[in-house]
Tab-separated table of C-alpha atoms in Angstrom:
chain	number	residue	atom	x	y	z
A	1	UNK	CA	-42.895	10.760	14.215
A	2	UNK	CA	-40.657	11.752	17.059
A	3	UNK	CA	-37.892	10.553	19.469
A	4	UNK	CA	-39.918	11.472	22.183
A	5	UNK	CA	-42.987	9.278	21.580
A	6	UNK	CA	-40.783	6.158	20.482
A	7	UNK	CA	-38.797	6.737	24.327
A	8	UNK	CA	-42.944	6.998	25.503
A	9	UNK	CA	-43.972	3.503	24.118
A	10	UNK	CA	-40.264	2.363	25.403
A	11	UNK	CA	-41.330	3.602	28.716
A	12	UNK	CA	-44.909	1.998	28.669
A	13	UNK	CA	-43.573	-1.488	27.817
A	14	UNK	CA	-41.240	-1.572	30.499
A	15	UNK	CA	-43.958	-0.669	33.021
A	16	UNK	CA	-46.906	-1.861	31.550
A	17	UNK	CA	-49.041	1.326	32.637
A	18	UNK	CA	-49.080	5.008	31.885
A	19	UNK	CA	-48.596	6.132	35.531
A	20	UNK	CA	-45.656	4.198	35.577
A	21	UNK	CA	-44.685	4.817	32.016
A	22	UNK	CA	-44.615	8.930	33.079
A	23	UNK	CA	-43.080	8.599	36.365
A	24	UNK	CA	-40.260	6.970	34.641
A	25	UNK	CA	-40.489	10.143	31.719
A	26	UNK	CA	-41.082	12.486	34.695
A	27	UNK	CA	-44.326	13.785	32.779
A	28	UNK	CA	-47.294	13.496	33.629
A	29	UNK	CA	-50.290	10.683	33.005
A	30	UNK	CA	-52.211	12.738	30.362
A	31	UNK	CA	-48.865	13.568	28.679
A	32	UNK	CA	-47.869	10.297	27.839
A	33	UNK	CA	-51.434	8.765	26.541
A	34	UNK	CA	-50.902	11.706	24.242
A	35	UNK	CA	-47.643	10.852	22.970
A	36	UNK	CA	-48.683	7.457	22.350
A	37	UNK	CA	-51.907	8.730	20.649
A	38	UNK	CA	-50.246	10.956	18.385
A	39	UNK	CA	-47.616	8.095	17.447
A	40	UNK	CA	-50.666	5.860	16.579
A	41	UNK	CA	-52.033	7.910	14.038
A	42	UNK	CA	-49.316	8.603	12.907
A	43	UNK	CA	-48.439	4.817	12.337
A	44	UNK	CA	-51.965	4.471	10.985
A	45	UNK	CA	-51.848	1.078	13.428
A	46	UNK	CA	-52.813	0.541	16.981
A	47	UNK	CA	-49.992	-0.184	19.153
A	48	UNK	CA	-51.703	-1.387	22.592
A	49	UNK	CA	-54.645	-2.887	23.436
A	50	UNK	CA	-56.391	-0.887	26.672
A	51	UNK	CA	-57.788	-3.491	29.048
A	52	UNK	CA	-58.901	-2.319	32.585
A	53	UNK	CA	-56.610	-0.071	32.836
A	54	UNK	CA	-53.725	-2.413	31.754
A	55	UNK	CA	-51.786	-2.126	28.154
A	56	UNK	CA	-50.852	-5.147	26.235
A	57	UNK	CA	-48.524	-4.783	23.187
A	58	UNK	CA	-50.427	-5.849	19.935
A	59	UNK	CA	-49.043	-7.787	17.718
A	60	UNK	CA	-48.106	-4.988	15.355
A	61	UNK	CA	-46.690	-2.763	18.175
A	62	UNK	CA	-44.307	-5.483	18.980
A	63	UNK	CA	-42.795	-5.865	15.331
A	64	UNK	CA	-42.508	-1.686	15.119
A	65	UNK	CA	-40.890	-1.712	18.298
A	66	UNK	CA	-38.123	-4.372	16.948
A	67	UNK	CA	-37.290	-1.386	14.729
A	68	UNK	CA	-37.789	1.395	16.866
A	69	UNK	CA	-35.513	-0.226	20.058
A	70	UNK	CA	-32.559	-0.050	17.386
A	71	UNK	CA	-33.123	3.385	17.319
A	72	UNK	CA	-33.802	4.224	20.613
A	73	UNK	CA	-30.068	2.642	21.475
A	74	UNK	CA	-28.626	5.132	18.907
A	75	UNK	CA	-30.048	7.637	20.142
A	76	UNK	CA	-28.919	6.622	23.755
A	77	UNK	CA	-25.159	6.657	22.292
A	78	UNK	CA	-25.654	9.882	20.712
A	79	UNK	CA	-26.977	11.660	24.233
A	80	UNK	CA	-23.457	9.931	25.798
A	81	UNK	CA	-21.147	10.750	23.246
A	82	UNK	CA	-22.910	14.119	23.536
A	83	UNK	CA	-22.087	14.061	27.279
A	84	UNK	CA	-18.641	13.006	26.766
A	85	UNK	CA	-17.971	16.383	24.459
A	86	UNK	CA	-20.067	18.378	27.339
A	87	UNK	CA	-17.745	17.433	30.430
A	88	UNK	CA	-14.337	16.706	28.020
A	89	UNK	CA	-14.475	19.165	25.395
A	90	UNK	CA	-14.347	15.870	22.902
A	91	UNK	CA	-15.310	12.406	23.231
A	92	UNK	CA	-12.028	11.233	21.191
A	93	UNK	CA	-8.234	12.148	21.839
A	94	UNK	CA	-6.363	11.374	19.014
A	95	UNK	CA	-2.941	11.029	19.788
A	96	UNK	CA	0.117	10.195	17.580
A	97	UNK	CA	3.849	9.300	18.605
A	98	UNK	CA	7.316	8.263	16.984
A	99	UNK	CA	6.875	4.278	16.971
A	100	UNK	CA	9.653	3.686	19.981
A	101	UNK	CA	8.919	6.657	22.615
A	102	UNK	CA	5.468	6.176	21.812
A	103	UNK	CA	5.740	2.493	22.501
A	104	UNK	CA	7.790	2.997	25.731
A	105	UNK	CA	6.842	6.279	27.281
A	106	UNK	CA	2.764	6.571	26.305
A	107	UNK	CA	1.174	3.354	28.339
A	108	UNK	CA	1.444	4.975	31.619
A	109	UNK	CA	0.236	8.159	31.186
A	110	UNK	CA	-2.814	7.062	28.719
A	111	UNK	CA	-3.638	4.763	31.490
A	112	UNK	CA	-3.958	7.472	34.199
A	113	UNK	CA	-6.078	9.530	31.718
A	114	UNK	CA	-8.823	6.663	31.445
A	115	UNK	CA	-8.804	6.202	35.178
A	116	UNK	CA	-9.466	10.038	34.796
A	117	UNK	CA	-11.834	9.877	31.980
A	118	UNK	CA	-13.122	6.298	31.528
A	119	UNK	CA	-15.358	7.043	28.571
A	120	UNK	CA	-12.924	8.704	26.589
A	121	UNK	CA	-12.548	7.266	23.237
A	122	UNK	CA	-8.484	7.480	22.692
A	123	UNK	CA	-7.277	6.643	19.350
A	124	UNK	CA	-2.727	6.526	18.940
A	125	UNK	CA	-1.293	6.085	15.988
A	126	UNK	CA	2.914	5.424	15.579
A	127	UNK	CA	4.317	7.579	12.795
A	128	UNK	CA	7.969	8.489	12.110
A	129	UNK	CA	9.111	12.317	12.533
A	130	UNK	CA	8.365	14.098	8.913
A	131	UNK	CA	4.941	12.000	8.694
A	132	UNK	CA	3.995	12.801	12.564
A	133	UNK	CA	4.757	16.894	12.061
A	134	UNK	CA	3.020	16.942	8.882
A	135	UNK	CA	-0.137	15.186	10.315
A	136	UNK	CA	-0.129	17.078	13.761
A	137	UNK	CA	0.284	20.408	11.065
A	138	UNK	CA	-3.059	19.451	9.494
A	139	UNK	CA	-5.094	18.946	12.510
A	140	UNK	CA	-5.592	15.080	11.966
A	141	UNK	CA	-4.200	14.461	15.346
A	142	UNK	CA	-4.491	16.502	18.775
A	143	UNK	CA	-1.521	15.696	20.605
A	144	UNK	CA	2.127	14.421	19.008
A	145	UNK	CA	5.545	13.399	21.197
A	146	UNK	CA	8.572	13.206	19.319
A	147	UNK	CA	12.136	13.802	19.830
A	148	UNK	CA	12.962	17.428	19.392
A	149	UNK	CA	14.226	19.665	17.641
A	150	UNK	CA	11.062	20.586	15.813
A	151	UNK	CA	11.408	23.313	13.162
A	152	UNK	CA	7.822	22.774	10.990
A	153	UNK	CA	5.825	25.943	10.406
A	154	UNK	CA	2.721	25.396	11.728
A	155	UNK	CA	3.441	23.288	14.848
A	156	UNK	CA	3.480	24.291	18.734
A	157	UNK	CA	6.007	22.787	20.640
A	158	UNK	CA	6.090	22.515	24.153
A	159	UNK	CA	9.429	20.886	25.450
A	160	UNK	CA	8.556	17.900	27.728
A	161	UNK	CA	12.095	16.540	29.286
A	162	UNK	CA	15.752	15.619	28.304
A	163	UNK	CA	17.257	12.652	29.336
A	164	UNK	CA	20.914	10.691	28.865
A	165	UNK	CA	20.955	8.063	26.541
A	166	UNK	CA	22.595	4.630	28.151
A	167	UNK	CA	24.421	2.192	25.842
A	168	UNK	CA	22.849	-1.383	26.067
A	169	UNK	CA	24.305	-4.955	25.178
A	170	UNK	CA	23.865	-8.635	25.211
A	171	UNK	CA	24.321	-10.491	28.682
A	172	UNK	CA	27.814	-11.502	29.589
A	173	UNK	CA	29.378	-8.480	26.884
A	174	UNK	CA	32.702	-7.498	28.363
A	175	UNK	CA	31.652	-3.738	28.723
A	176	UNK	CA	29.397	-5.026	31.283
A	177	UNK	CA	31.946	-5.461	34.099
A	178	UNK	CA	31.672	-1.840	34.230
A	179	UNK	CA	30.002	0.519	35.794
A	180	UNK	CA	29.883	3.216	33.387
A	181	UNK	CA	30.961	2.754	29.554
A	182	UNK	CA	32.573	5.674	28.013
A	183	UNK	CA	33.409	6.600	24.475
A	184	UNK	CA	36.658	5.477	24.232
A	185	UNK	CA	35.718	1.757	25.375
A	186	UNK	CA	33.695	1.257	22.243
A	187	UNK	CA	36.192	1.831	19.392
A	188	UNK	CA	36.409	-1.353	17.329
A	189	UNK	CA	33.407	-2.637	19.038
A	190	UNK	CA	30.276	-3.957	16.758
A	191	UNK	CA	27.771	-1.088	16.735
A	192	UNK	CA	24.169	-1.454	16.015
A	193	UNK	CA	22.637	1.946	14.891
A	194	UNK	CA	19.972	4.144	14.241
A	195	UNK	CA	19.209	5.334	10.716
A	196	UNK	CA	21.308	8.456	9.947
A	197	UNK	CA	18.635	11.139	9.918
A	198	UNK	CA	17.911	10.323	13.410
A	199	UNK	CA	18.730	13.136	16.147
A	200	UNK	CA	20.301	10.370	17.747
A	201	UNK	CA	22.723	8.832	15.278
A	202	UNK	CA	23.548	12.354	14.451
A	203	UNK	CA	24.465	13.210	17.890
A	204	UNK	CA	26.513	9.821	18.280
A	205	UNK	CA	28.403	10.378	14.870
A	206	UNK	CA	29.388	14.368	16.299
A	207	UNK	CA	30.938	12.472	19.482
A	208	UNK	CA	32.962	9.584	17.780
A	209	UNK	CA	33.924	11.727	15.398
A	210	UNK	CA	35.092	14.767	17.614
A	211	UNK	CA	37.424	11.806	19.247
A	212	UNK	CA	38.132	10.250	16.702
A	213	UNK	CA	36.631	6.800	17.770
A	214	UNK	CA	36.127	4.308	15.069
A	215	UNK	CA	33.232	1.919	15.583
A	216	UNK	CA	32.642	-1.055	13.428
A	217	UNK	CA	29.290	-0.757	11.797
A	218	UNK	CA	27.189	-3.836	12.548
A	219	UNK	CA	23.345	-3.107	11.384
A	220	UNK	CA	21.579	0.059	10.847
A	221	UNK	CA	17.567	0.591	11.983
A	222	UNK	CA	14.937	2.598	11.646
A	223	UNK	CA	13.286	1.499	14.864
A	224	UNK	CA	14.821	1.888	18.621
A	225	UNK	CA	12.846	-1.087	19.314
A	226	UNK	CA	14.063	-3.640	16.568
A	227	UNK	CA	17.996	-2.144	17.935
A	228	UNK	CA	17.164	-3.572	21.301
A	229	UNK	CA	16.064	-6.998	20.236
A	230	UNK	CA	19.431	-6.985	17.852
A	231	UNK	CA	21.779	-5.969	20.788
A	232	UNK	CA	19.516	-8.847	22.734
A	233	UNK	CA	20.652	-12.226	20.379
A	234	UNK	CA	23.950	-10.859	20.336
A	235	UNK	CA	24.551	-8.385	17.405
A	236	UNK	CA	26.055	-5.574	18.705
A	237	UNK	CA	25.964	-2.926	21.056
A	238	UNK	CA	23.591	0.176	21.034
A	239	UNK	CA	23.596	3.866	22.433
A	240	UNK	CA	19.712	4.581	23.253
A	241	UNK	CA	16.511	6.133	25.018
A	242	UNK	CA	16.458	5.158	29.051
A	243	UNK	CA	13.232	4.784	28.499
A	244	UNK	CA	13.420	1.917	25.709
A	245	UNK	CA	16.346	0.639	27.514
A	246	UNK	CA	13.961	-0.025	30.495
A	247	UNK	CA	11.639	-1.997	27.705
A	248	UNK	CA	14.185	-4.655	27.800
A	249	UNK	CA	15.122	-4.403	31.249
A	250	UNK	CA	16.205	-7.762	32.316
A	251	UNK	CA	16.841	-9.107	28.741
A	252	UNK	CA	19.974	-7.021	28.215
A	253	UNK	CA	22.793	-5.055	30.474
A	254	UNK	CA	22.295	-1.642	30.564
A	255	UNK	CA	25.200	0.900	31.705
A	256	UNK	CA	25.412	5.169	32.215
A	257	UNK	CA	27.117	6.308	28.541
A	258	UNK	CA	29.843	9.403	29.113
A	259	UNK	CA	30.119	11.743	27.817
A	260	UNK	CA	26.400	12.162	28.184
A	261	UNK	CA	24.694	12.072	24.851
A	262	UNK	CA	21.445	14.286	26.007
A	263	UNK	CA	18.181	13.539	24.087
A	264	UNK	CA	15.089	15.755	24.448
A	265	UNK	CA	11.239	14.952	23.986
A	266	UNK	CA	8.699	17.522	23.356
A	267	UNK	CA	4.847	17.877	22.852
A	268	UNK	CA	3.285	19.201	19.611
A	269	UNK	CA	-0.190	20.724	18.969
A	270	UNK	CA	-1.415	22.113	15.888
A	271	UNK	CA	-0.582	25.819	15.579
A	272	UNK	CA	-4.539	27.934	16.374
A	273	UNK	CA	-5.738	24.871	16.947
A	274	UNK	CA	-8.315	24.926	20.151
A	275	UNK	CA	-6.748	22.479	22.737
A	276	UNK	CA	-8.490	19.833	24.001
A	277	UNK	CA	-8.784	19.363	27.886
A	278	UNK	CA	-8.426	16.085	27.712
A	279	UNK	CA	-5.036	16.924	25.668
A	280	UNK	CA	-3.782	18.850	28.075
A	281	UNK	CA	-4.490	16.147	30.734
A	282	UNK	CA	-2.872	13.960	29.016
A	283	UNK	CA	0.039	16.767	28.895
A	284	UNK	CA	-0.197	16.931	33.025
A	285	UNK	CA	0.025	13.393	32.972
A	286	UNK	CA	3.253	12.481	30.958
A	287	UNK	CA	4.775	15.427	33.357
A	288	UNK	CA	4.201	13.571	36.529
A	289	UNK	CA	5.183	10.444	35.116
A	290	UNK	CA	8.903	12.003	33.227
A	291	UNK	CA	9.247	15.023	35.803
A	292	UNK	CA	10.057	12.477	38.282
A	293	UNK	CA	12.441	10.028	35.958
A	294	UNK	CA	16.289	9.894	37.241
A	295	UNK	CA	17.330	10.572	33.688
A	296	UNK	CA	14.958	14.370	33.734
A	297	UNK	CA	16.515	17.526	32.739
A	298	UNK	CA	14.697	20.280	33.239
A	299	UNK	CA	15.363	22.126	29.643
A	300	UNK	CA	14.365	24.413	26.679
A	301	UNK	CA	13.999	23.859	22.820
A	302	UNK	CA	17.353	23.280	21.117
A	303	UNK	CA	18.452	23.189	17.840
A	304	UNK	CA	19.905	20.464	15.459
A	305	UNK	CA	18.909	18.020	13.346
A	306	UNK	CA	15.322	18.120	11.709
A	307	UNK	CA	15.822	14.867	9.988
């Protein structure tokens, strides 16, 4: 039995007659009584009744092709998905992020990539930074963004922008009469933080510490996210991404921090890995989007932290 004479008797029940049926096949007449012949004995059943030129569907035809339709469709999804690889070098992206510049910086440029690519499959997954190298490393993923530095053997990195963190607090904090909050204005104040093998806490620490400003210690986080909805009911204040900062825009005041506390993103692909065209889109894509930010610095891999 073969594809091709199931998609025959598919053909010839939809039109009910085998010039039809091979019109439809682009074959020809002879062809497709064939196909439906050859499928019969190999059945061992007969699947139309002939009638002046006319078929009708017997009633064993009709409970074989109840069976064979299922097939038929899976076939039909393999020849897309087959396609999709063809014209996209894949039919899934698999993408993975650290949970809050994933969460804040991904939705735009994922949703110009299906506008580009609307049967792309696109799977993201949030990770922090040790698990997110480590998977990108073994080719589970084909596209990471994380903060940088990256030091992992085994990873490309390809720096994406730098921008200056802003401090954010609750609406109606006294630091929001200003314009600008610097350094200095936050000793004694209640600061919620970052966990401490964070590029950012460890950049924040180097600052207060270099001027010797002491800030109370309110709650520490792992996630940039949960920080803003702490500053938000009144916690604390928080030095942080612009572009989380912009996820609560509206909900919280947000001020330029001096001196600026310069944070740097960067793309990651497996090292020999083949890269996906649709990967690199998606690359393109986050550029337009970032290249154009008020907060972009155009910059180079650094060093620091790996935590």
């Amino acid at each position: 039995m073969k594809i091709r004479q199931l998609e025959a008797m598919r053909a010839l029940i939809a039109t009910g007659t085998t010039t039809q049926a091979a019109e439809v096949m682009g074959i020809s007449q002879s062809a497709i009584s064939r196909l439906i012949s050859q499928l019969e004995d190999t059945l061992g059943f007969v699947l139309f009744d002939r009638h002046r030129g006319r078929l009708t569907i017997t009633p064993e035809g009709r409970e074989f092709y109840g069976i064979a339709e299922d097939i038929l469709a899976q076939v039909d999804q393999i020849q897309e998905t087959a396609s999709n690889i063809r014209a996209h070098g894949t039919g899934t992206l698999r993408v993975v992020a650290m949970p809050a510049i994933g969460t804040c910086m991904l939705p735009q440029p994922l949703k110009m990539l299906r506008e580009e690519y609307p049967n792309l499959n696109i799977i993201v997954d949030l990770k922090n930074r040790s698990e997110l190298q480590q998977a990108v490393a073994e080719r589970r993923y084909d596209i990471g963004l994380a903060t940088l530095p990256i030091v992992q053997q085994g990873l490309v990195v390809e720096p994406l922008c730098t921008v200056r963190s802003v401090i954010i607090m609750p609406k109606g904090h006294r630091l929001a009469q200003k314009d600008v909050v610097n350094a200095e204005d936050l000793d004694g104040e209640s600061l919620v933080s970052l966990s401490a093998d964070t590029v950012m806490r460890y950049r924040t620490e180097e600052l207060f510490t270099r001027r010797k400003i002491k800030c109370q210690s309110a709650i520490e986080a792992t996630s940039t996210i949960l920080l803003g909805n702490l500053v938000r009911i009144g916690l604390g204040v928080a030095i942080v991404h612009p572009f989380v900062a912009e996820h609560f825009s509206g909900q919280l005041e947000i001020r330029p921090f001096e001196p600026e506390v310069d944070i740097s993103y960067g793309l990651i692909y497996a090292e020999g890995a083949r890269r996906l065209r649709v990967a690199d889109q998606l690359s393109k894509n986050m550029r337009i989007c970032f290249s154009s930010s008020s907060q972009f610095i155009p910059q180079t891999q650094e060093s620091g932290p790996v935590g």
